[in-house]
Short mmCIF file of C-alpha atoms and ligand atoms in Angstrom, two decimals:
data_model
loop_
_atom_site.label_atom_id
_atom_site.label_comp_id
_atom_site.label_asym_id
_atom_site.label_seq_id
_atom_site.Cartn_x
_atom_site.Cartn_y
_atom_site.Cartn_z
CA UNK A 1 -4.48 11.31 -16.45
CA UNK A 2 -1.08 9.53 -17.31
CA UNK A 3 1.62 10.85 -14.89
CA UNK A 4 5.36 9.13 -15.46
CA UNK A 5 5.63 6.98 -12.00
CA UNK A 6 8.48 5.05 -13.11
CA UNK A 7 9.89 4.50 -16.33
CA UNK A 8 13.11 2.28 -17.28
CA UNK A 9 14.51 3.20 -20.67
CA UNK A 10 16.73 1.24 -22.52
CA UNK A 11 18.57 0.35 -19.70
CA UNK A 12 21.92 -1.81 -20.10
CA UNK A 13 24.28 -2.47 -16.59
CA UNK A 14 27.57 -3.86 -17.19
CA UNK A 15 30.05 -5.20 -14.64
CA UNK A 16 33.71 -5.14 -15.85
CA UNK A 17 33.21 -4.72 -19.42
CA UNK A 18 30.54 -7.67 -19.49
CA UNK A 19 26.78 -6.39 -20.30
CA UNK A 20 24.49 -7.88 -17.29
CA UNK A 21 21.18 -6.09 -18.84
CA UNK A 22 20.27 -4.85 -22.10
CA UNK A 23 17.66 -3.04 -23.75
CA UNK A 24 15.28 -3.37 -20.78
CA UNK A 25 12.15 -0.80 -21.37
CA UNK A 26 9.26 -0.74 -19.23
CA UNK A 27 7.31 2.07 -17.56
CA UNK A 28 4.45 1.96 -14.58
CA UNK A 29 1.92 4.16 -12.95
CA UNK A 30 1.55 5.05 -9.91
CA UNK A 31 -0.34 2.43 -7.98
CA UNK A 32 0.58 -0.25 -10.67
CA UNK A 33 2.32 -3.59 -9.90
CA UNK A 34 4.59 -5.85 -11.97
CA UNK A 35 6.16 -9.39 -11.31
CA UNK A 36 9.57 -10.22 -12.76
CA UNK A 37 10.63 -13.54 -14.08
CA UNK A 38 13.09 -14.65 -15.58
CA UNK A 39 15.99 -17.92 -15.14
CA UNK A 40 19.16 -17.54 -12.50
CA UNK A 41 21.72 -15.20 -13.57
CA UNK A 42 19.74 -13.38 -16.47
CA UNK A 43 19.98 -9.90 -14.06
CA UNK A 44 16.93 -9.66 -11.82
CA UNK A 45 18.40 -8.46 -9.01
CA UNK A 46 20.73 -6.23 -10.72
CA UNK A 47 17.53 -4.57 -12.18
CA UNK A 48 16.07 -4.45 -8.24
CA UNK A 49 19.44 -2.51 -7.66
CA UNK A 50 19.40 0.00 -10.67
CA UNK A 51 15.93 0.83 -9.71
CA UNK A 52 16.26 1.12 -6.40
CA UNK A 53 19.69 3.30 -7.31
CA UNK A 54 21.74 1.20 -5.40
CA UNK A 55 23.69 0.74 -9.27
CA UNK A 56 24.92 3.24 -11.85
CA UNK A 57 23.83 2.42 -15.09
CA UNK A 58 25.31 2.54 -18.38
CA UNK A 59 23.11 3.22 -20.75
CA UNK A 60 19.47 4.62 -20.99
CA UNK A 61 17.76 6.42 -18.53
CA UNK A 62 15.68 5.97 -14.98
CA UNK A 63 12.25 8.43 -14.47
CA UNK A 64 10.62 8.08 -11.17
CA UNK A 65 8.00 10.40 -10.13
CA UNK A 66 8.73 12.66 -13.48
CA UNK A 67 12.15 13.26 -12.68
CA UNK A 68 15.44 11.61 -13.93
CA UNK A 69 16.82 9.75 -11.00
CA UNK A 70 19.71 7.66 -13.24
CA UNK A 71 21.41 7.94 -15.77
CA UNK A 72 24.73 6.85 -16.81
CA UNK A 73 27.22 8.97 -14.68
CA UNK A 74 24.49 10.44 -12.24
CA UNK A 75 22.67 8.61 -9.63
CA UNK A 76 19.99 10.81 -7.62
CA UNK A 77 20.65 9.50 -3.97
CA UNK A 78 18.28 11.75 -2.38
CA UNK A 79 15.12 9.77 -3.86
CA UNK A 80 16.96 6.51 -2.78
CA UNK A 81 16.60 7.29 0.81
CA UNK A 82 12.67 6.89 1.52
CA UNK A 83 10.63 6.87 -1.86
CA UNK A 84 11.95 3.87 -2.86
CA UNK A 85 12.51 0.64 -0.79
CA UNK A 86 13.71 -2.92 -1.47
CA UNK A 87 13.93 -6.11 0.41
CA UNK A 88 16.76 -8.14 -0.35
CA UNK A 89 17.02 -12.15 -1.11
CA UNK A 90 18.90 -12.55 2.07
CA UNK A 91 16.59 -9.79 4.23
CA UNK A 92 19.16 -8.33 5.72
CA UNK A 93 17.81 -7.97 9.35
CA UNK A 94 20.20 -6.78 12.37
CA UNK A 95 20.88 -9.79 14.00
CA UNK A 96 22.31 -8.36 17.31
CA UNK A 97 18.57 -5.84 17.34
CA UNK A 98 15.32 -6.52 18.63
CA UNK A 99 12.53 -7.01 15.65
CA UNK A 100 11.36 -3.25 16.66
CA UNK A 101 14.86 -1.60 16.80
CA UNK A 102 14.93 -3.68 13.56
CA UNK A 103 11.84 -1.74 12.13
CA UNK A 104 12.25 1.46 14.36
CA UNK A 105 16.29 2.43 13.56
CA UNK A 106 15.83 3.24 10.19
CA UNK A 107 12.95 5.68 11.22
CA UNK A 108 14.80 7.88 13.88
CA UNK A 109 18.19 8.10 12.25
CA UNK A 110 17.27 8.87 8.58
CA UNK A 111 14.24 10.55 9.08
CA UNK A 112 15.54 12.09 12.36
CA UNK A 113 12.13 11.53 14.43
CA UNK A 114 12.58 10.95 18.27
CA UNK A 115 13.01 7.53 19.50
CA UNK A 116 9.99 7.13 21.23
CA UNK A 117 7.42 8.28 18.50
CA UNK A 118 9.80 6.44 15.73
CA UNK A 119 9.13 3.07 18.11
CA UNK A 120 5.15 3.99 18.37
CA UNK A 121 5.35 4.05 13.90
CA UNK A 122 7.52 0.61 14.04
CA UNK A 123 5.11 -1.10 16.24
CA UNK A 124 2.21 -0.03 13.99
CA UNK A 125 3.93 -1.04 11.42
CA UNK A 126 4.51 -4.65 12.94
CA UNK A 127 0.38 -5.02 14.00
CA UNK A 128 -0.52 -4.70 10.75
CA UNK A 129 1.67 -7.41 9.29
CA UNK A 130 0.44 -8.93 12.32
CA UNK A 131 3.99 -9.64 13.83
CA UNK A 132 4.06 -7.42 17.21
CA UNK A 133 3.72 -10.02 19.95
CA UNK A 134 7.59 -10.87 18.54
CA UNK A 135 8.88 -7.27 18.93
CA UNK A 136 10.94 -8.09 21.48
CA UNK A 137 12.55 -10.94 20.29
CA UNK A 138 15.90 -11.30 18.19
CA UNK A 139 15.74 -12.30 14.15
CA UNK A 140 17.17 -15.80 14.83
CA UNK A 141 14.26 -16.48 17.27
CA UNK A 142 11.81 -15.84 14.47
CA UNK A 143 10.77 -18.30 11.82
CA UNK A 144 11.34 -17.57 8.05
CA UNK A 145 8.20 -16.21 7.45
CA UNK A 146 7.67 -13.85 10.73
CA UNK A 147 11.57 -13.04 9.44
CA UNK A 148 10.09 -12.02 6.04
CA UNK A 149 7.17 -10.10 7.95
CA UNK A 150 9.58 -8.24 10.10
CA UNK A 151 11.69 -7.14 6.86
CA UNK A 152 8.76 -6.25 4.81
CA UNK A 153 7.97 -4.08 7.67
CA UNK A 154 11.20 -2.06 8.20
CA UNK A 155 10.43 -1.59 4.49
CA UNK A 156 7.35 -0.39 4.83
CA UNK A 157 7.65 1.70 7.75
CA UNK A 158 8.76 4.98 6.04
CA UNK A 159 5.47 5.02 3.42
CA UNK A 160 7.40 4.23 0.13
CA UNK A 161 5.87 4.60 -2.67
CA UNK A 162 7.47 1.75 -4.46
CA UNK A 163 8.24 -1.10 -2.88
CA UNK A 164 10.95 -4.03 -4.23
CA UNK A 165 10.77 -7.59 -3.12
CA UNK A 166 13.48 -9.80 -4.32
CA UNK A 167 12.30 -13.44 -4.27
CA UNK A 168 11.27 -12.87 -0.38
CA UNK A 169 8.96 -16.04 -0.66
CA UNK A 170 11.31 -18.17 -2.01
CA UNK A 171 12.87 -20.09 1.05
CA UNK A 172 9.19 -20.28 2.50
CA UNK A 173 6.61 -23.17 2.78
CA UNK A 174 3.87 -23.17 0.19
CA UNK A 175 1.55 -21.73 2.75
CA UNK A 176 3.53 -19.61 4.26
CA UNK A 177 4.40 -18.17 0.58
CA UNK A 178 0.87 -17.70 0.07
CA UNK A 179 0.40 -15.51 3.67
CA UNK A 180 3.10 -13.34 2.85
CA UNK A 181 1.62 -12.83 -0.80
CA UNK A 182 -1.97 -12.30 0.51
CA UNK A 183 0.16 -9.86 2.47
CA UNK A 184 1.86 -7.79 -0.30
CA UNK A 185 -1.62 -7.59 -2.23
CA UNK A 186 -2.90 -5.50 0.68
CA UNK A 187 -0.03 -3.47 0.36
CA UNK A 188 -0.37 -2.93 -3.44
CA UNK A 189 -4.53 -2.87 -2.75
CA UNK A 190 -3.36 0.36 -0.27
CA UNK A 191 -2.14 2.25 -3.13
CA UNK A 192 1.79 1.32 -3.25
CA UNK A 193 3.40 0.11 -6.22
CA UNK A 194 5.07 -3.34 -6.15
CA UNK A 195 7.85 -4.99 -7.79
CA UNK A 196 8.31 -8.88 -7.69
CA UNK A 197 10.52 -10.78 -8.36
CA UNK A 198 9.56 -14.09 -8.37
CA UNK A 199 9.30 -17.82 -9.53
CA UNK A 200 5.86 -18.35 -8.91
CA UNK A 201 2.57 -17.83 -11.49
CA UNK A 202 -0.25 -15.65 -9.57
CA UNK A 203 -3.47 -15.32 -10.34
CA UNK A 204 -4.78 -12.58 -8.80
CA UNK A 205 -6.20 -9.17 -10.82
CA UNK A 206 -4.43 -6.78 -8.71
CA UNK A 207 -0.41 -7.89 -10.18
CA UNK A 208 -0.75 -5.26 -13.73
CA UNK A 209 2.39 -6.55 -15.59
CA UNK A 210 5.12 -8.89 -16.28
CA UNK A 211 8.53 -8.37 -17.40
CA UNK A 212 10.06 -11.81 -18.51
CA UNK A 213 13.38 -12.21 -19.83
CA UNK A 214 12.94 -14.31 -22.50
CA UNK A 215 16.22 -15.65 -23.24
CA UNK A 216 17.14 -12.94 -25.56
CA UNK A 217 15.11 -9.79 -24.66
CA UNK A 218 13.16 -8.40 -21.79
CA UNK A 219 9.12 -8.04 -22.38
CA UNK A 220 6.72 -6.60 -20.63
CA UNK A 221 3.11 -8.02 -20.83
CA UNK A 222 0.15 -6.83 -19.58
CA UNK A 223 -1.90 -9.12 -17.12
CA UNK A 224 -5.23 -7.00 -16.39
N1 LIG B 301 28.64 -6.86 -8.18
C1 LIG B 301 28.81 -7.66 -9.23
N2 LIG B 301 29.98 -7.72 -9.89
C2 LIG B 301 30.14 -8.51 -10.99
N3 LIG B 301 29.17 -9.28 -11.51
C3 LIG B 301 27.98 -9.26 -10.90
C4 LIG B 301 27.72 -8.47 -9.74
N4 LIG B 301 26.43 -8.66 -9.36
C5 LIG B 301 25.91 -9.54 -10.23
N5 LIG B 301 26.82 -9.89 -11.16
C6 LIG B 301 26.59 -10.82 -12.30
O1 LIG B 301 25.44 -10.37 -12.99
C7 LIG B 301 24.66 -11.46 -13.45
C8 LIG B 301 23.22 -11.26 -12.98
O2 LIG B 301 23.17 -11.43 -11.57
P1 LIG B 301 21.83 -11.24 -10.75
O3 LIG B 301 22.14 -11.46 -9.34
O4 LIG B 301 21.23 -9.94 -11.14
O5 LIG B 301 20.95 -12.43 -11.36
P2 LIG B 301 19.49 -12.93 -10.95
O6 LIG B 301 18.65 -12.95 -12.18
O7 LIG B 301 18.98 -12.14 -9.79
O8 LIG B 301 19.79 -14.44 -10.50
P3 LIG B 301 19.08 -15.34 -9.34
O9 LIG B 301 17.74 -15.78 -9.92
O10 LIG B 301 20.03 -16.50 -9.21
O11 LIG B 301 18.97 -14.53 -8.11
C9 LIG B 301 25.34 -12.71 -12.94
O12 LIG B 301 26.09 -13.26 -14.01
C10 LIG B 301 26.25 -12.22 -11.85
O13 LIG B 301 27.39 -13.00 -11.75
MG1 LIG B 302 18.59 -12.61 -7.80
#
């Protein structure tokens, strides 16, 4: 049955008087996955930021899990804080934490579970992305792509259901690009939805749409 996951309509975001996005329509369902593409500057990661209600909008409307959660004027902060997650272009990490306080402080102080258990979560987090023999070790000891493992896990580690990437792969190796992609396809095969945004063509089944920015206007197309 057709439930309303997520559903961007007719979105525009200005900054100072200058319109960033426009007209951007697209909708998901739960479990459903979607790459972005589109050339430098045309408002990817502003669109990251509406959806992940980091950014008023000002125009249109922002349905997640069959409730308004933005519209111009209102921004519902309470989803924000674990539904939703996004890794940034620049990742973010704590550089004077360990990779599990890294993973593990967002756990204890926003979902207010003890220390101890909120380390156990973080750690299981970090074996499955198959990072934990570097819990102990600082972000700059790390290479990029245990980095991008490490921030895709303090992103993971509070069960969002949707899940933004912002051109994580994009300062890795070919190879390593295609671990940390094989990586996010688990994730979306688990049942979360994903949101790319990316340079890169995929071919696998599991990615269900593409919003491009054209130039002029935003499309989505349907891969599968
Ligand atoms: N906080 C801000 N204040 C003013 N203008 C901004 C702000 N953030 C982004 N912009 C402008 O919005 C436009 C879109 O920026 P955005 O970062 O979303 O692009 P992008 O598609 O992610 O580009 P890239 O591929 O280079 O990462 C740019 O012209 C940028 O200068
Ligand atoms: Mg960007």
């Amino acid at each position: 049955m057709f439930s309303l996951f997520l559903s961007i309509e007719n979105l525009e975001k200005r900054f100072n008087h200058t319109v960033i996005l426009d007209e951007v329509n697209f909708s998901l369902e739960r479990g459903e996955s979607l790459i972005i593409q589109g050339k430098s500057g045309c408002g990817k990661t502003t669109l990251l930021r509406c959806i992940a209600l980091l950014e008023e909008i000002d125009r249109g409307r922002i349905i997640f899990d069959e409730k308004v959660v933005s519209k111009p004027g209102y921004v519902d902060r309470s989803t924000n804080r674990l539904e939703i997650s996004m890794v940034f272009q620049q990742l973010y990490l704590w550089s004077h934490m360990t990779v599990l306080e890294n993973v593990s402080l967002p756990l204890w102080l926003r979902n207010g579970k003890n220390r101890r258990l909120a380390d156990e979560v973080a750690k299981d987090q970090l074996a499955q992305l198959g990072i934990d023999n570097k819990a102990y070790d600082y972000p700059n000891q790390l290479s990029g792509g245990q980095r991008q493992r490490v921030a895709l896990a303090r992103a993971l580690v509070h069960s969002p259901q949707l899940l933004l990437l912002d051109e994580i792969t994009a300062n890795l190796d070919p190879e390593t690009a295609h671990k940390v992609i094989g990586i996010i396809e688990n994730i979306i095969a688990s049942g979360t939805s994903v949101i790319l945004v990316t340079h890169s063509i995929f071919t696998s089944t599991i990615w269900s749409y593409a919003l491009r920015f054209d130039g002029n206007a935003w499309r989505q197309e349907k891969l599968r």
